[in-house]
Amino acid sequence: MEDRDWYKKLDMTIRVPGPVFGIVWPILYICIIISTLMMTVFRGPARLDWKTTKWIFINIFVNVIWMPIFQTSRLGIKIAFLDILVIDYTCFKAIKEFHKINPTAAYLLIPYMLWISFATFLNFDIMVRNW
């Protein structure tokens, strides 16, 4: 309960209602999974290219650690902002690399890129307003 109260007290320009996350993230996860499968499993082990796929795996890792970092403290919000910049960069790189081989796989990541760009704005806004 303390964490929820702490978050509710943060000053922010836009407060996204909780249910929105419950709708958006499952859709994004489906797009990420399908895109990643198109670049890995569906291509077959002989055509698996770490140079191309590493960006999405790095992205997934830094995305998973974002929430625990963000929720730790006010300092965590600042560190989480650096993390989300890495999320943005690795998503962009994944789209760029995927597009060279399978444009459809790249296009499936665009909604995710748009959402995390919005999340980057929100993280920045919270960081600045609660410095």
CSV table of C-alpha atoms in Angstrom, one decimal, residues 3-103:
chain,number,residue,atom,x,y,z
A,3,ASP,CA,4.1,2.2,-2.8
A,4,ARG,CA,0.7,3.0,-4.3
A,5,ASP,CA,0.3,6.0,-1.9
A,6,TRP,CA,3.8,7.2,-2.8
A,7,TYR,CA,3.0,7.0,-6.6
A,8,LYS,CA,-0.4,8.7,-6.1
A,9,LYS,CA,1.3,11.7,-4.4
A,10,LEU,CA,3.6,12.3,-7.4
A,11,ASP,CA,3.0,15.6,-9.3
A,12,MET,CA,2.6,14.8,-13.0
A,13,THR,CA,1.1,16.5,-16.1
A,14,ILE,CA,-0.8,13.4,-17.3
A,15,ARG,CA,-2.0,10.6,-15.0
A,16,VAL,CA,-2.8,7.6,-17.1
A,17,PRO,CA,-5.7,5.6,-15.6
A,18,GLY,CA,-4.5,2.1,-14.4
A,19,PRO,CA,-6.9,0.2,-16.7
A,20,VAL,CA,-5.3,1.7,-19.8
A,21,PHE,CA,-2.1,-0.2,-19.0
A,22,GLY,CA,-4.1,-3.4,-18.7
A,23,ILE,CA,-5.4,-2.9,-22.2
A,24,VAL,CA,-2.3,-1.5,-23.9
A,25,TRP,CA,0.4,-3.8,-22.6
A,26,PRO,CA,-1.1,-7.1,-23.6
A,27,ILE,CA,-1.6,-5.8,-27.2
A,28,LEU,CA,2.0,-4.6,-27.2
A,29,TYR,CA,3.3,-7.9,-25.8
A,30,ILE,CA,1.5,-9.8,-28.5
A,31,CYS,CA,3.1,-7.6,-31.2
A,32,ILE,CA,6.6,-7.9,-29.6
A,33,ILE,CA,6.2,-11.7,-29.3
A,34,ILE,CA,5.0,-12.1,-32.9
A,35,SER,CA,7.7,-9.8,-34.2
A,36,THR,CA,10.5,-11.6,-32.3
A,37,LEU,CA,9.2,-15.0,-33.4
A,38,MET,CA,9.2,-13.8,-37.0
A,39,MET,CA,12.9,-12.9,-36.6
A,40,THR,CA,13.9,-16.0,-34.6
A,41,VAL,CA,11.9,-19.3,-34.5
A,42,PHE,CA,10.1,-18.8,-37.8
A,43,ARG,CA,13.4,-18.1,-39.7
A,44,GLY,CA,15.0,-21.3,-38.4
A,45,PRO,CA,18.2,-21.8,-36.5
A,46,ALA,CA,20.4,-21.7,-39.7
A,47,ARG,CA,19.1,-18.1,-40.4
A,48,LEU,CA,19.2,-16.8,-36.8
A,49,ASP,CA,21.3,-13.7,-36.6
A,50,TRP,CA,22.4,-12.4,-33.2
A,51,LYS,CA,23.4,-9.1,-34.7
A,52,THR,CA,19.8,-8.5,-35.7
A,53,THR,CA,17.9,-10.0,-32.8
A,54,LYS,CA,20.2,-8.9,-29.9
A,55,TRP,CA,18.5,-5.5,-29.8
A,56,ILE,CA,15.0,-6.8,-29.0
A,57,PHE,CA,16.4,-9.1,-26.3
A,58,ILE,CA,18.4,-6.3,-24.7
A,59,ASN,CA,15.2,-4.2,-24.9
A,60,ILE,CA,13.1,-6.7,-23.2
A,61,PHE,CA,15.7,-7.0,-20.4
A,62,VAL,CA,15.9,-3.2,-19.8
A,63,ASN,CA,12.1,-3.0,-20.0
A,64,VAL,CA,11.6,-5.6,-17.3
A,65,ILE,CA,14.0,-3.9,-14.9
A,66,TRP,CA,12.4,-0.4,-15.5
A,67,MET,CA,9.4,-0.9,-13.1
A,68,PRO,CA,11.4,-2.1,-10.1
A,69,ILE,CA,13.9,0.8,-10.6
A,70,PHE,CA,11.1,3.4,-11.0
A,71,GLN,CA,9.3,2.3,-7.9
A,72,THR,CA,12.2,2.4,-5.5
A,73,SER,CA,12.4,6.1,-4.7
A,74,ARG,CA,12.7,9.6,-6.2
A,75,LEU,CA,16.3,8.7,-7.1
A,76,GLY,CA,14.8,5.6,-8.7
A,77,ILE,CA,12.7,7.8,-11.0
A,78,LYS,CA,15.9,9.5,-12.2
A,79,ILE,CA,17.7,6.2,-12.8
A,80,ALA,CA,14.5,4.8,-14.5
A,81,PHE,CA,14.6,7.7,-16.9
A,82,LEU,CA,18.1,6.7,-18.0
A,83,ASP,CA,16.8,3.1,-18.3
A,84,ILE,CA,13.9,4.2,-20.5
A,85,LEU,CA,16.2,6.0,-22.8
A,86,VAL,CA,18.0,2.7,-23.3
A,87,ILE,CA,14.6,1.1,-23.9
A,88,ASP,CA,13.9,3.8,-26.6
A,89,TYR,CA,17.3,3.3,-28.2
A,90,THR,CA,17.2,-0.5,-28.3
A,91,CYS,CA,13.6,-0.5,-29.7
A,92,PHE,CA,14.7,1.9,-32.4
A,93,LYS,CA,17.7,-0.3,-33.2
A,94,ALA,CA,15.5,-3.5,-33.2
A,95,ILE,CA,13.1,-1.8,-35.7
A,96,LYS,CA,15.9,-0.7,-37.9
A,97,GLU,CA,17.6,-4.1,-37.9
A,98,PHE,CA,14.4,-6.1,-38.3
A,99,HIS,CA,13.3,-3.9,-41.2
A,100,LYS,CA,16.4,-5.0,-43.2
A,101,ILE,CA,15.2,-8.6,-43.1
A,102,ASN,CA,11.5,-8.6,-42.5
A,103,PRO,CA,9.6,-5.2,-42.7
